[in-house]
Amino acid sequence: MIEQNNQEQLTPRQIRQMEVDSYLLNINTYTALLATLDGNWDADLIHLKEIEAQEAARQCPMDRLERLAVLQQFDQVTNLLKTEIVEHSKAKAILDIL
């Protein structure tokens, strides 16, 4: 209820600025996370890249599951980052005309 009252007091420009800032925070977070992950697919796992994650895990040798998980996480975060960049761009464009 308090959060709703606070949002009622915000202008459309302020709300849009919060949205832009939120996307930027996610972009920075995902970029930092990607810097900690090695996303270069190993030759023995590359055949699992285009397979759904759980099916790939089923097909992956037990001793390579942790590596597969890192590779899948890298790809997932990369896709999230791309989405956040696109959404940030749209929100910023709208903010700029407000």
One Martini backbone bead per residue (centre of mass of N, CA, C, O) as a GRO file, in nm:
protein
   98
    1MET     BB    1   0.059   0.062  -0.022
    2ILE     BB    2   0.297   0.253   0.003
    3GLU     BB    3   0.411   0.202  -0.277
    4GLN     BB    4   0.162   0.305  -0.426
    5ASN     BB    5   0.171   0.595  -0.310
    6ASN     BB    6   0.451   0.664  -0.420
    7GLN     BB    7   0.378   0.620  -0.725
    8GLU     BB    8   0.156   0.843  -0.734
    9GLN     BB    9   0.385   1.076  -0.688
   10LEU     BB   10   0.499   1.006  -0.948
   11THR     BB   11   0.617   1.068  -1.239
   12PRO     BB   12   0.651   0.949  -1.548
   13ARG     BB   13   0.952   1.019  -1.561
   14GLN     BB   14   1.038   0.878  -1.296
   15ILE     BB   15   0.944   0.598  -1.372
   16ARG     BB   16   1.119   0.572  -1.627
   17GLN     BB   17   1.389   0.614  -1.482
   18MET     BB   18   1.365   0.358  -1.311
   19GLU     BB   19   1.361   0.167  -1.550
   20VAL     BB   20   1.632   0.243  -1.672
   21ASP     BB   21   1.798   0.180  -1.414
   22SER     BB   22   1.723  -0.118  -1.400
   23TYR     BB   23   1.847  -0.203  -1.666
   24LEU     BB   24   2.135  -0.106  -1.600
   25LEU     BB   25   2.180  -0.289  -1.360
   26ASN     BB   26   2.147  -0.553  -1.518
   27ILE     BB   27   2.373  -0.505  -1.719
   28ASN     BB   28   2.600  -0.488  -1.509
   29THR     BB   29   2.554  -0.764  -1.380
   30TYR     BB   30   2.580  -0.944  -1.635
   31THR     BB   31   2.861  -0.847  -1.715
   32ALA     BB   32   3.003  -0.940  -1.456
   33LEU     BB   33   2.928  -1.237  -1.477
   34LEU     BB   34   3.056  -1.297  -1.755
   35ALA     BB   35   3.353  -1.235  -1.653
   36THR     BB   36   3.343  -1.520  -1.472
   37LEU     BB   37   3.285  -1.674  -1.741
   38ASP     BB   38   3.330  -1.957  -1.951
   39GLY     BB   39   3.198  -1.968  -2.300
   40ASN     BB   40   3.384  -2.189  -2.420
   41TRP     BB   41   3.325  -2.452  -2.599
   42ASP     BB   42   3.387  -2.765  -2.574
   43ALA     BB   43   3.441  -3.020  -2.789
   44ASP     BB   44   3.282  -3.243  -2.602
   45LEU     BB   45   3.008  -3.027  -2.581
   46ILE     BB   46   2.900  -2.886  -2.844
   47HIS     BB   47   2.660  -3.092  -2.910
   48LEU     BB   48   2.482  -2.952  -2.655
   49LYS     BB   49   2.408  -2.652  -2.721
   50GLU     BB   50   2.113  -2.700  -2.888
   51ILE     BB   51   2.009  -2.831  -2.637
   52GLU     BB   52   1.818  -2.877  -2.403
   53ALA     BB   53   1.925  -2.853  -2.086
   54GLN     BB   54   1.820  -3.127  -1.963
   55GLU     BB   55   1.905  -3.304  -2.199
   56ALA     BB   56   2.202  -3.235  -2.191
   57ALA     BB   57   2.246  -3.345  -1.906
   58ARG     BB   58   2.171  -3.639  -1.973
   59GLN     BB   59   2.408  -3.661  -2.202
   60CYS     BB   60   2.612  -3.594  -1.994
   61PRO     BB   61   2.878  -3.646  -1.837
   62MET     BB   62   2.928  -3.639  -1.504
   63ASP     BB   63   3.228  -3.503  -1.523
   64ARG     BB   64   3.075  -3.244  -1.708
   65LEU     BB   65   2.835  -3.089  -1.568
   66GLU     BB   66   2.964  -2.832  -1.453
   67ARG     BB   67   3.056  -2.723  -1.725
   68LEU     BB   68   2.782  -2.715  -1.858
   69ALA     BB   69   2.654  -2.515  -1.659
   70VAL     BB   70   2.838  -2.277  -1.733
   71LEU     BB   71   2.768  -2.264  -2.033
   72GLN     BB   72   2.464  -2.222  -1.996
   73GLN     BB   73   2.484  -1.968  -1.826
   74PHE     BB   74   2.627  -1.794  -2.030
   75ASP     BB   75   2.404  -1.807  -2.245
   76GLN     BB   76   2.172  -1.702  -2.071
   77VAL     BB   77   2.300  -1.428  -1.989
   78THR     BB   78   2.343  -1.325  -2.272
   79ASN     BB   79   2.041  -1.312  -2.343
   80LEU     BB   80   1.960  -1.123  -2.114
   81LEU     BB   81   2.143  -0.889  -2.195
   82LYS     BB   82   2.019  -0.833  -2.468
   83THR     BB   83   1.737  -0.767  -2.362
   84GLU     BB   84   1.818  -0.531  -2.176
   85ILE     BB   85   1.936  -0.350  -2.396
   86VAL     BB   86   1.679  -0.318  -2.559
   87GLU     BB   87   1.494  -0.213  -2.328
   88HIS     BB   88   1.667   0.028  -2.251
   89SER     BB   89   1.650   0.173  -2.520
   90LYS     BB   90   1.344   0.214  -2.519
   91ALA     BB   91   1.316   0.359  -2.245
   92LYS     BB   92   1.509   0.592  -2.317
   93ALA     BB   93   1.351   0.703  -2.558
   94ILE     BB   94   1.103   0.776  -2.393
   95LEU     BB   95   1.239   0.957  -2.186
   96ASP     BB   96   1.349   1.169  -2.395
   97ILE     BB   97   1.035   1.264  -2.468
   98LEU     BB   98   0.930   1.357  -2.171
   0.00000   0.00000   0.00000
